[in-house]
XYZ file of C-alpha atoms in Angstrom:
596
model
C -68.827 -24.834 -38.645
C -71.403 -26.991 -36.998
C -72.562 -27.100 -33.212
C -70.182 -29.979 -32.629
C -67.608 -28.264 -33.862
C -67.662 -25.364 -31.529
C -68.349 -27.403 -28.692
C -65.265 -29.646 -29.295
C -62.699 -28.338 -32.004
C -63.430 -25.248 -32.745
C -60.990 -23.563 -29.186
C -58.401 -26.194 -30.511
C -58.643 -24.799 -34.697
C -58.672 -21.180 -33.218
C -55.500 -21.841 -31.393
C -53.848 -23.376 -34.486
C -53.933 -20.677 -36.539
C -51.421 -18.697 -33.463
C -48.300 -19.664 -35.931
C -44.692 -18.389 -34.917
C -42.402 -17.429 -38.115
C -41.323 -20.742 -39.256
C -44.845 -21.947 -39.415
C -45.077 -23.904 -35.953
C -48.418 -23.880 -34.396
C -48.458 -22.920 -30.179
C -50.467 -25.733 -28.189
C -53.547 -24.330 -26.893
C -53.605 -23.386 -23.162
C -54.876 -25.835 -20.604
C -58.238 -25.617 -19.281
C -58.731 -23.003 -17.173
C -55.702 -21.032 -17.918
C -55.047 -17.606 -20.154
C -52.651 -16.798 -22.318
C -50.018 -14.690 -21.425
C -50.223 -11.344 -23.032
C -47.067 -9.335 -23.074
C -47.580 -5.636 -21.517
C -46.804 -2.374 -23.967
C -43.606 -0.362 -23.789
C -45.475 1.678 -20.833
C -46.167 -0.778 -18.397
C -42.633 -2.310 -18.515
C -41.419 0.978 -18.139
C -43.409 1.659 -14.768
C -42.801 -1.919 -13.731
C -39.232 -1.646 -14.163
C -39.168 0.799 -11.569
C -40.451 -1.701 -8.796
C -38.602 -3.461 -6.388
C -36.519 -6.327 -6.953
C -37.006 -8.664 -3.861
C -34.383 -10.515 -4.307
C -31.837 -7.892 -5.203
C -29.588 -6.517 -2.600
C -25.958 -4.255 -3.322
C -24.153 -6.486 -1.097
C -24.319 -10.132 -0.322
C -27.102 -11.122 2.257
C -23.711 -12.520 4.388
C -21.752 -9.067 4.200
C -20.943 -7.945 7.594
C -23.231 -5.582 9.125
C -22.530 -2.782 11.437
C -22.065 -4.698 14.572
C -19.093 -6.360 13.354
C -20.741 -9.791 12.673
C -21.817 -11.740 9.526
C -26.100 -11.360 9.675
C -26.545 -14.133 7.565
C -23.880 -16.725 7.541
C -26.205 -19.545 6.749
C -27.729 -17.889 3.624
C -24.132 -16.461 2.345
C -23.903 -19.050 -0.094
C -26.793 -18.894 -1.597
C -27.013 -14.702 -1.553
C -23.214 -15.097 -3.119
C -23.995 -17.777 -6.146
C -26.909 -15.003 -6.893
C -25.616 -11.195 -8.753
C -26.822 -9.098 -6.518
C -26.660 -6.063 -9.444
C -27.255 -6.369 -13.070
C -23.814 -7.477 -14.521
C -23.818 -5.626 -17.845
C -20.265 -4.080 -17.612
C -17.846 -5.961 -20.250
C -14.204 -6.354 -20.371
C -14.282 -3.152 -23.028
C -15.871 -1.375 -20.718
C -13.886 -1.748 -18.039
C -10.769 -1.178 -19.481
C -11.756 2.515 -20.345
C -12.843 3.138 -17.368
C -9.500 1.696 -15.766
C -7.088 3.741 -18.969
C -9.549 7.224 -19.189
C -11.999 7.074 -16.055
C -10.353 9.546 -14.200
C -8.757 12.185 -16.949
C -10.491 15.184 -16.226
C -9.546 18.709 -15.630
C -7.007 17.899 -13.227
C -4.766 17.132 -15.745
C -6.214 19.224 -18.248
C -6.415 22.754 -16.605
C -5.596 21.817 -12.617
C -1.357 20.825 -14.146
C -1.363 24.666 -14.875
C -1.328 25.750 -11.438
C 0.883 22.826 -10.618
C 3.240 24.004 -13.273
C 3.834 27.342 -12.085
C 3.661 26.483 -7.831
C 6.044 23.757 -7.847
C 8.354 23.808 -11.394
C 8.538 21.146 -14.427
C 11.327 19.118 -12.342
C 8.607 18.619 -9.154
C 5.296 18.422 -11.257
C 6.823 15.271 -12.917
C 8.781 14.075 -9.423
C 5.145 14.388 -8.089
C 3.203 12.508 -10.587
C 5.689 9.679 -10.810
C 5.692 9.174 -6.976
C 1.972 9.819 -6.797
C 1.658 7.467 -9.618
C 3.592 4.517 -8.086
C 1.415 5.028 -4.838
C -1.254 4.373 -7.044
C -0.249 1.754 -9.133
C -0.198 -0.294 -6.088
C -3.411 0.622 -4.548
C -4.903 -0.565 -7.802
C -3.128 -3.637 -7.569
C -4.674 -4.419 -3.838
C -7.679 -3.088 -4.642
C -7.774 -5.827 -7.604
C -6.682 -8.398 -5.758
C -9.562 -7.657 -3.350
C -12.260 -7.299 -5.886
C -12.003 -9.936 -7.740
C -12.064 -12.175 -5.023
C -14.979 -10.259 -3.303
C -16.735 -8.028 -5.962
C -19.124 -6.424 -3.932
C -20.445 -3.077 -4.517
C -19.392 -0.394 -2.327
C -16.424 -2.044 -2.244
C -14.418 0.378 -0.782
C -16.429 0.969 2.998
C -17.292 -2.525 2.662
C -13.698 -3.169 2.754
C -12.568 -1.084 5.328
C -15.819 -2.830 7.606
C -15.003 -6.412 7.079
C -11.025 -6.567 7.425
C -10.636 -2.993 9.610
C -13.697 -1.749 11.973
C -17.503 -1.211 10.944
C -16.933 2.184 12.687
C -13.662 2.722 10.031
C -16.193 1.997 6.827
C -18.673 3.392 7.882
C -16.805 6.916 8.228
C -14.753 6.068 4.731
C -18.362 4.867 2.815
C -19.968 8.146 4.024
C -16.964 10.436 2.802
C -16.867 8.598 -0.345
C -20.165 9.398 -0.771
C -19.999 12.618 -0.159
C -17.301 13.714 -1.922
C -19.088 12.468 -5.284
C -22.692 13.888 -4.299
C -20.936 17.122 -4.293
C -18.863 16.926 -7.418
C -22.139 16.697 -9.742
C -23.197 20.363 -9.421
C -19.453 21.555 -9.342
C -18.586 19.677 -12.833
C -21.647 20.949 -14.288
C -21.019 24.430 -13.866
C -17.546 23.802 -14.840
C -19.616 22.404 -17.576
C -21.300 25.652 -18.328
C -17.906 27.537 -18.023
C -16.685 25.700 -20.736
C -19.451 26.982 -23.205
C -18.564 30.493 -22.304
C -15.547 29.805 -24.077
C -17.945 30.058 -27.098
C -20.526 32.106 -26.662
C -19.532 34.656 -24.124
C -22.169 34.956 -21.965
C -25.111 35.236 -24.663
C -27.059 32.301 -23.132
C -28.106 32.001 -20.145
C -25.456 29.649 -18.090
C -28.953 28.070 -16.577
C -30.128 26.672 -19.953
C -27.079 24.602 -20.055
C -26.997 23.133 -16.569
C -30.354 21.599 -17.482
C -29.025 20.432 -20.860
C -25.663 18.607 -18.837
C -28.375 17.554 -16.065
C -30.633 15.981 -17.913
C -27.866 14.336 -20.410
C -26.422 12.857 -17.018
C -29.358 11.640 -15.663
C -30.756 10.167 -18.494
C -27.662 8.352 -18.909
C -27.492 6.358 -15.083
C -31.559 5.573 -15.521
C -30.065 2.947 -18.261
C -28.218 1.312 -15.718
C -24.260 0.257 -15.460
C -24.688 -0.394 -18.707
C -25.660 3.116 -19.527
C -22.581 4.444 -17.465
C -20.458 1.956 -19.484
C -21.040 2.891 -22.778
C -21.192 6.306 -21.796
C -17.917 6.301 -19.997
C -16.384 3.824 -23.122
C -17.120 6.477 -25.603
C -16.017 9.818 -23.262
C -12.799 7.492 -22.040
C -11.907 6.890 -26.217
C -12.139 10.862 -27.229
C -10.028 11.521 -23.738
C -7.291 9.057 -24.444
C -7.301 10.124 -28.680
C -6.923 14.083 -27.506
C -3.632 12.985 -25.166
C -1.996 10.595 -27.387
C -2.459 13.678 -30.265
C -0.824 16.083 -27.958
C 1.876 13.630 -27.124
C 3.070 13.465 -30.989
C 2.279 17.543 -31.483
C 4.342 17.996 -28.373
C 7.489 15.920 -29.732
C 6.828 17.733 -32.589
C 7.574 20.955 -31.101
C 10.115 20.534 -28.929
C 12.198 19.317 -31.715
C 11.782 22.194 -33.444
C 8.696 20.770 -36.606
C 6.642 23.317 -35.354
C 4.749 26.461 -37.537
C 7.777 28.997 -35.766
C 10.560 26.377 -35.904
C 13.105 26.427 -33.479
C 14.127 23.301 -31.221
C 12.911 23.735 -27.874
C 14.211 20.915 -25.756
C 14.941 21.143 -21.920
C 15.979 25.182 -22.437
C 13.348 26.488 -19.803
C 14.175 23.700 -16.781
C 17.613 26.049 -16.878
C 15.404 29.341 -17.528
C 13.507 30.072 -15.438
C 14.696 26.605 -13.337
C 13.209 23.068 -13.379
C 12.232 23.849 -9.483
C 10.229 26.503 -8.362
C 9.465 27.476 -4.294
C 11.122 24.866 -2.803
C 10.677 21.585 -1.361
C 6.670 23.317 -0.352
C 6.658 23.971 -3.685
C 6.955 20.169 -4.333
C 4.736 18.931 -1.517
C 2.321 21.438 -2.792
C 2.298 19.920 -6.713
C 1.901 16.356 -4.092
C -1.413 17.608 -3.633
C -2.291 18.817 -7.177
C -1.158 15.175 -8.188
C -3.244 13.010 -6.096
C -6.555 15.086 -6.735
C -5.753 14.623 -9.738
C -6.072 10.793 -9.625
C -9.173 11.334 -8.211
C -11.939 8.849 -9.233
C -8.956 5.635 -10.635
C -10.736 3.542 -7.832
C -14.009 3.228 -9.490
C -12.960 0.264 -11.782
C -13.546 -1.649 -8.310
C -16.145 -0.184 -7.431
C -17.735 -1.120 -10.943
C -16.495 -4.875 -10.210
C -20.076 -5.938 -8.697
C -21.746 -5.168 -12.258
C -19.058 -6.636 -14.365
C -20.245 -10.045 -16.233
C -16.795 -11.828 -15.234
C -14.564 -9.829 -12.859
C -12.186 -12.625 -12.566
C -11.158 -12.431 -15.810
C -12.054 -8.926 -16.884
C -10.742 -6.680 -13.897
C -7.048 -7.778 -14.001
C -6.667 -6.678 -17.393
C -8.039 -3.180 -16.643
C -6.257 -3.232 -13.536
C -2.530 -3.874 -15.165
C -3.739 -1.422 -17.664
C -3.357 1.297 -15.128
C 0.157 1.657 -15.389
C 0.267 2.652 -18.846
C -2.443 5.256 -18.349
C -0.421 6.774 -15.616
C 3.084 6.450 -17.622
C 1.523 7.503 -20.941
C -1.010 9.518 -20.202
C 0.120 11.619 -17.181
C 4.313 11.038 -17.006
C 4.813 11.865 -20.650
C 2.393 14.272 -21.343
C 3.402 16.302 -18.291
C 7.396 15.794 -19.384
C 6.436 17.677 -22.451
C 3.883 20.004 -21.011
C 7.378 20.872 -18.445
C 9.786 21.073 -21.666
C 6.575 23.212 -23.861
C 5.407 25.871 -21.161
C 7.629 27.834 -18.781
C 6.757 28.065 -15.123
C 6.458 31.669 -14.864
C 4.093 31.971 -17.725
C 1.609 34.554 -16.483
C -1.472 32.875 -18.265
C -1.289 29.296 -16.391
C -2.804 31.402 -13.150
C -5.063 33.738 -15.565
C -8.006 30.993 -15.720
C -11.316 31.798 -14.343
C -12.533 28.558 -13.249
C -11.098 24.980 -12.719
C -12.537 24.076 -16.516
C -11.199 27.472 -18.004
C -9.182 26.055 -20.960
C -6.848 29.577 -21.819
C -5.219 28.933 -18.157
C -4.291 24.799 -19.498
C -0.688 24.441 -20.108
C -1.591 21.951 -23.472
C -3.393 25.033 -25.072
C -0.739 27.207 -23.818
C 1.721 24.660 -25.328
C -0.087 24.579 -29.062
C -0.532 28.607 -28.582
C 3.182 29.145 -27.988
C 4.070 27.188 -30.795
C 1.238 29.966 -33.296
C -1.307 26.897 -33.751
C -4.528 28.103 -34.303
C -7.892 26.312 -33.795
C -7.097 23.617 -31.512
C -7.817 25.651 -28.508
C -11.932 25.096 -29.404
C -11.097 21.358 -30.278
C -9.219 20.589 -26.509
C -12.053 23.050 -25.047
C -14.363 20.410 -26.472
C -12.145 17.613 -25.021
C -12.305 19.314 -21.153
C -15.903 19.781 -21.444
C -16.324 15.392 -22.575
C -13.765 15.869 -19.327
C -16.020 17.351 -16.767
C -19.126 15.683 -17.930
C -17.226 12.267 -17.571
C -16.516 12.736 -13.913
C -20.371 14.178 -13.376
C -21.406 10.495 -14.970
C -19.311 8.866 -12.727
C -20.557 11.144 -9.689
C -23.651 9.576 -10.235
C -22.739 6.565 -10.191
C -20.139 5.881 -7.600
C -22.528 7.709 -5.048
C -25.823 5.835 -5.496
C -23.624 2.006 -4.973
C -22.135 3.686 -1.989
C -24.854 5.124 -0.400
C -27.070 2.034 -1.356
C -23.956 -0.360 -0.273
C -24.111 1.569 3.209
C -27.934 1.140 3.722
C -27.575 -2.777 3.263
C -24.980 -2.745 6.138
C -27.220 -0.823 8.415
C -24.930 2.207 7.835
C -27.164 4.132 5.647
C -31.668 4.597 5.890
C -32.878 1.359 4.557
C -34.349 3.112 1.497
C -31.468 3.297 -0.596
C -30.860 -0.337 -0.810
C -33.642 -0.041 -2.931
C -33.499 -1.693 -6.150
C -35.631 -1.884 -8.739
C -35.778 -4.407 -11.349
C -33.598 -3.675 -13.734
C -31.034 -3.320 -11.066
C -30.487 0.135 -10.546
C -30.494 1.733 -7.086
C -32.794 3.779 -8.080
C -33.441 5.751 -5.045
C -29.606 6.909 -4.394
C -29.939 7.715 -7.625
C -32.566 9.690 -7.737
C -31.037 11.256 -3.940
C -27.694 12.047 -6.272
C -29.705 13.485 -9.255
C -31.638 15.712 -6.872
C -28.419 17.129 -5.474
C -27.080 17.902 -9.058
C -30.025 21.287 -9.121
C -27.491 22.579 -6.914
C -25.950 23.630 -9.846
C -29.103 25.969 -10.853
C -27.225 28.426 -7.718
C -24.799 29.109 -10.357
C -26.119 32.676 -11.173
C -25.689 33.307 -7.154
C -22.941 35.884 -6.225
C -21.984 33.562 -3.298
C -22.080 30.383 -5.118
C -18.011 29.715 -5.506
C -18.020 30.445 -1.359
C -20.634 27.748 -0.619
C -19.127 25.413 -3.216
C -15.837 25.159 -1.666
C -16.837 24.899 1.550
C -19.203 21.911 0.096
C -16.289 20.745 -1.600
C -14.256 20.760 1.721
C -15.706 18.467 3.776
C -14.863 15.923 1.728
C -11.614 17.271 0.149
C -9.752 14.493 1.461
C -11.403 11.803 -0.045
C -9.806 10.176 -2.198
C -6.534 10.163 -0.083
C -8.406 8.375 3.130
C -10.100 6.076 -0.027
C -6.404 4.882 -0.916
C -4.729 4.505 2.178
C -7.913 2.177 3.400
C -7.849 0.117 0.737
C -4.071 -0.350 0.986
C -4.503 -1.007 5.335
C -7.219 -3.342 4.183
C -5.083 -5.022 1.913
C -2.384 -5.925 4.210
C -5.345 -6.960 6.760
C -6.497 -9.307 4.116
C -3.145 -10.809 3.611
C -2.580 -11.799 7.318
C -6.069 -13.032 7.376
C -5.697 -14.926 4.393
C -2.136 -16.373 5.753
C -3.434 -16.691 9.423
C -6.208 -19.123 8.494
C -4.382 -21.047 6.403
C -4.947 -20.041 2.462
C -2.064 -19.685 0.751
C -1.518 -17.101 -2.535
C -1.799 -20.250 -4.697
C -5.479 -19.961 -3.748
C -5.858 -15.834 -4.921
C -7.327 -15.694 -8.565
C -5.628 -12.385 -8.790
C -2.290 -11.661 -7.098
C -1.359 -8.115 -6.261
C 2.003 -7.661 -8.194
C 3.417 -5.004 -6.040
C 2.462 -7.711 -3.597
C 2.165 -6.655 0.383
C 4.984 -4.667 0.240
C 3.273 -2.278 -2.281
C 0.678 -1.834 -0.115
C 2.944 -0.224 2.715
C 4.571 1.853 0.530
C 0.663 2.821 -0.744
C -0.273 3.305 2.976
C 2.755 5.041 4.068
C 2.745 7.298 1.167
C -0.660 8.440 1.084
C 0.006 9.035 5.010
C 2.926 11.180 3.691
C 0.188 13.470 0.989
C -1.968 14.179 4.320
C 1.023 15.703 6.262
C 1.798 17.572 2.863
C -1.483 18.504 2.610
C -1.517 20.226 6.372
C 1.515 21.873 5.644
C 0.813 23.541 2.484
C -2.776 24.194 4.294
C -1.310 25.804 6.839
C 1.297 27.412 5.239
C 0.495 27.938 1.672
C 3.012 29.059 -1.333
C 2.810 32.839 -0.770
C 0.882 32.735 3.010
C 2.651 36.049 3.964
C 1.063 38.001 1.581
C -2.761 36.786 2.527
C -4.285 38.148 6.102
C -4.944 35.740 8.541
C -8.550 35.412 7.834
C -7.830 34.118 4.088
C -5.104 31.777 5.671
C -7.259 30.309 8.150
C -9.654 29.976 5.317
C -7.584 28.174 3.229
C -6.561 25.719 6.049
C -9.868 24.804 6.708
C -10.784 24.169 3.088
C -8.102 22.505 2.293
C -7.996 19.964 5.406
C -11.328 20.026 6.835
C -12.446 16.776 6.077
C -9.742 14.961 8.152
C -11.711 16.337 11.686
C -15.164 15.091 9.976
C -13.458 11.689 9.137
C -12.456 11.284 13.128
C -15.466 12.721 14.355
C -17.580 10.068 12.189
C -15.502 7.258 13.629
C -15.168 7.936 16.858
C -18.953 8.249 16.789
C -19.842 5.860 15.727
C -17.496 3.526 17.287
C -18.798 4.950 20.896
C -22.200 4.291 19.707
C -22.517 0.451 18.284
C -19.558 -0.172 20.425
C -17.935 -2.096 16.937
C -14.765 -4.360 17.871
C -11.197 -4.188 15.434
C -11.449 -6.934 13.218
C -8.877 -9.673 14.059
C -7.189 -11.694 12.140
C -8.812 -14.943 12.975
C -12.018 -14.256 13.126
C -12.038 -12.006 9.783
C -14.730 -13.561 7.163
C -12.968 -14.573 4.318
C -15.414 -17.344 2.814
C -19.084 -14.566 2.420
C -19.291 -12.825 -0.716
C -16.672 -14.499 -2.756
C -18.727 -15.077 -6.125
C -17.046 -18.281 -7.332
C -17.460 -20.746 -5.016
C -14.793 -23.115 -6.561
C -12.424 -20.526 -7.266
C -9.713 -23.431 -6.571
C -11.056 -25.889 -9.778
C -11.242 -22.251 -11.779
C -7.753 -21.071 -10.820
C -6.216 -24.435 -11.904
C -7.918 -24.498 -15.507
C -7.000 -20.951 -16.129
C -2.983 -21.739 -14.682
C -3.131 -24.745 -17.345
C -4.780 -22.812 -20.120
C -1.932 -19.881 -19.588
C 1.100 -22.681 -19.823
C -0.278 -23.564 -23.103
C 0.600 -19.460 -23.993
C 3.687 -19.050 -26.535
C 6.405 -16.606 -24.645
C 5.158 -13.542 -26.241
C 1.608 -14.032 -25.016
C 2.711 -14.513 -21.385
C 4.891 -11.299 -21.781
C 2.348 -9.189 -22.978
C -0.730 -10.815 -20.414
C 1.908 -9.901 -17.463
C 1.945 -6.092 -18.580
C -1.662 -5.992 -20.082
């Protein structure tokens, strides 16, 4: 190659040779500019850890905690834009809505139930409980897909209630997962007892679970979706397999033969203590529900809530009839009340006090204690996955609305909240004070302050619900307009409100007065009243405080923001496609998209 040729081909003949796979050459760069060079694995790893400017949990035109849009002019602009990575997919969703919240409330937690309140009010309870819940889902649907912001639940509660109101309900909600991590990983722990007795050191596993969990929210909502898909699957597989054993049995196919049927709801009795023994199971019930409202909260990160959450929300109902109804109607028929082993359990995740291993025991099964002790501990590390999760949007949902320090709105660019998360991760070495005599003590007292939870979670989203409605009807939308109708409707939601209204004067009562409360000395009764119903006072305190202090006003009906946040902003054009596309359905189609 000559002089000339360097001075005026040779850049161009050096560039030609740059060939992609199908032989194409890439035109040189202009003069004066430098190829891009793509940085290693490292670099994007550090990077991806760096703010995302433009990424906030909730909508730049969310309302803030004076009570007033802070960005009305920019709302649709901050609305047209995800404000979190939307990797969840209808799959994904769906498990979470039909397994999120099986856990050892159902597992282990019926046991107890069982023996307080009777087979005749554990499946009263559930049923009623169940209904309540059915249509909280059903607002809480109708809500999210319209508005799928993250922190949905406080940022609920401050847009159609008071600031002060979500403010108090974001900071339970919060709370109440921050301190479930450590608990469920020692339950964790507990379960590999069940194994090895003791021989390892119970520390060596709460790293194990922590790290596993951990690792797990650091890939995202899409990291908690698969992880929750696959957990959700072996949940949902283990129930459905107990439901045909436990039909089985009662009819009499089992290794000892003999039909069962309803023999012990006349001996020893289908009740047991009373209508407090009822109430009491009331409580058992809803905790164990705990954690059904996170398919909203996971609506911000979902690729196409309007289409995707009411599927998983109508899905609901068969997870509570199959899954809870019929398995605890045969757990009832299987396991008498009285049975001395359903109290002999050592921890919440102890699987000889669960009334399905009792069940499979009773009937001389062998071996499938170790297989449902496998399914609790999938259980326990399921809800510590979704501790993580639902904590870090709520705490980073409450920073963008001024409710929270400014630093966990921080979001990195792959759209985690990476600082909540971290803040939730930290709390989970908690769990390291396992080995301490007084860890159970400073657990439950943890626990306690925000026992109540999920119950104040509920009855918000139902109050906001029926706020939304007048709202929507007051300035002059009509239901034609909703991409997702509640199908309980606004009537559901008062039966929601009044009913979870109805659990927190069941829950002061059996606080108070526990099953058995003459037999304890006062101390352990006022102890028990205080753990079980200390978080109501911390609720009102937080309100009232707050309220006092920003001086927030009651959101009225009129002046209620119904236009920021809503991610399709031609939700009108949408609805009517989708209305003609579903006439076009034959019957059986439209019968089974109503249920499913």
């Amino acid at each position: 190659m000559g002089t000339d040729d360097l001075e005026n081909g040779g850049v161009e003949k050096a560039y030609e040779t740059n060939s992609d796979a199908f032989g194409n050459s890439s035109p040189p760069p202009e003069y004066g500019t430098s190829a891009g060079v793509r940085p290693g694995v490292g670099r994007r790893f550090i990077d991806s850890f760096k703010r995302d400017p433009s990424q906030r949990v909730t909508p730049k035109g969310a309302v803030g905690a004076d009570g007033r849009v802070f960005d009305a002019a920019g709302a649709a602009a901050a609305t047209a834009e995800s404000p979190l990575q939307r990797h969840l997919k209808s799959r994904h969703l769906q498990m979470i809505a039909i397994g999120g919240s099986i856990g050892t409330g159902l597992f282990v937690g019926s046991g107890k139930a069982l023996n307080t309140g009777g087979p005749a009010s554990l499946f009263l309870a559930f049923v009623l409980i169940g209904m309540m819940l059915y249509c909280t889902v059903h607002a809480l649907g109708e809500m999210a897909v319209l508005f799928p912001v993250a922190g949905s639940f406080s940022a609920y509660s401050t847009r159609f209630l008071d600031p002060a109101w979500g403010f108090a309900m974001g900071w339970n909600y919060a709370m109440q997962w921050l301190v479930v991590l450590p608990l469920e990983i020692v339950a964790a722990t507990l379960t590999i007892e069940f194994w090895n007795h003791g021989q390892i050191n119970n520390d060596a596993w709460v790293a194990i679970f922590l790290v596993l969990i951990i690792a797990i929210n650091l890939f995202g909502v899409k990291g908690y979706g698969e992880a929750e898909f696959v957990f959700a699957i072996i949940k949902v597989a283990a129930i459905i397999g107990f439901i045909i054993l436990g039909i089985i049995l009662n009819v009499g196919g089992g290794p000892h033969g003999g039909y069962i049927g309803g023999k012990y709801w006349h001996n020893p009795g289908a009740f047991n203590n009373g209508f407090k023994g009822l109430c009491s199971v009331f409580v058992t019930a809803a905790f164990s529900f705990a954690g059904t409202e996170l398919v909203g909260l996971a609506a911000a990160e979902t690729a196409n809530p309007r289409k995707s959450l009411p599927t998983a929300i109508k899905q609901v109902f068969w997870r509570i009839t199959l899954f809870y109804v019929v398995s605890l109607i045969l757990v009832g028929l299987l396991v008498p009340y009285n049975d001395p082993r359903l109290l002999g359990g050592s921890s919440s995740a102890d699987v000889t006090a669960s009334p399905f291993v009792i069940a499979i025991e009773n009937a001389g099964i062998s071996g499938l204690p170790s297989v449902f002790n496998v399914v609790i501990m999938i259980a326990v590390l399921s809800v510590g996955n979704s501790s993580i999760y639902g904590s870090s949007r709520t705490l980073a949902a409450l920073a963008d609305q001024g409710q929270n320090f400014k630093i966990f709105g921080y979001i990195d660019r792959k759209g985690r909240p990476i600082v909540s998360i971290a803040f939730a991760s930290a709390l989970g070495f908690l769990a390291f004070l396992a080995g301490s005599s007084k860890q159970e003590t400073a657990f439950n007292w943890m626990l306690a302050l925000s026992g109540l939870s999920s119950i104040f979670t509920w009855g918000s989203i139902c109050l906001a619900h029926i706020r939304f409605r007048k709202a929507w009807r007051v300035q002059g939308h009509s239901l034609d307009e909703l991409a997702f109708r509640s199908q309980p409707g606004i009537i559901g939601s008062w039966y929601g409100l009044v009913f979870n209204c109805l659990v927190l004067i069941a829950q002061f009562w059996t606080g108070f007065a526990e099953v058995g409360y003459a037999e304890n000395t006062p101390a352990e009764n006022a102890e028990a009243f205080f753990q079980a119903y200390l978080a109501a006072p911390i609720v009102i305190i937080s309100y009232i405080g707050y309220k006092l202090y920003y001086r927030t006003p009651i959101m009225r009906s009129h002046n209620i923001d119904l236009r920021t946040g809503i991610r399709d902003l031609d939700v009108a054009e949408l609805i009517a496609e989708e209305r003609a596309e579903r006439a076009a359905w034959p019957r059986w189609k439209k019968v089974y998209k109503f249920f499913c």
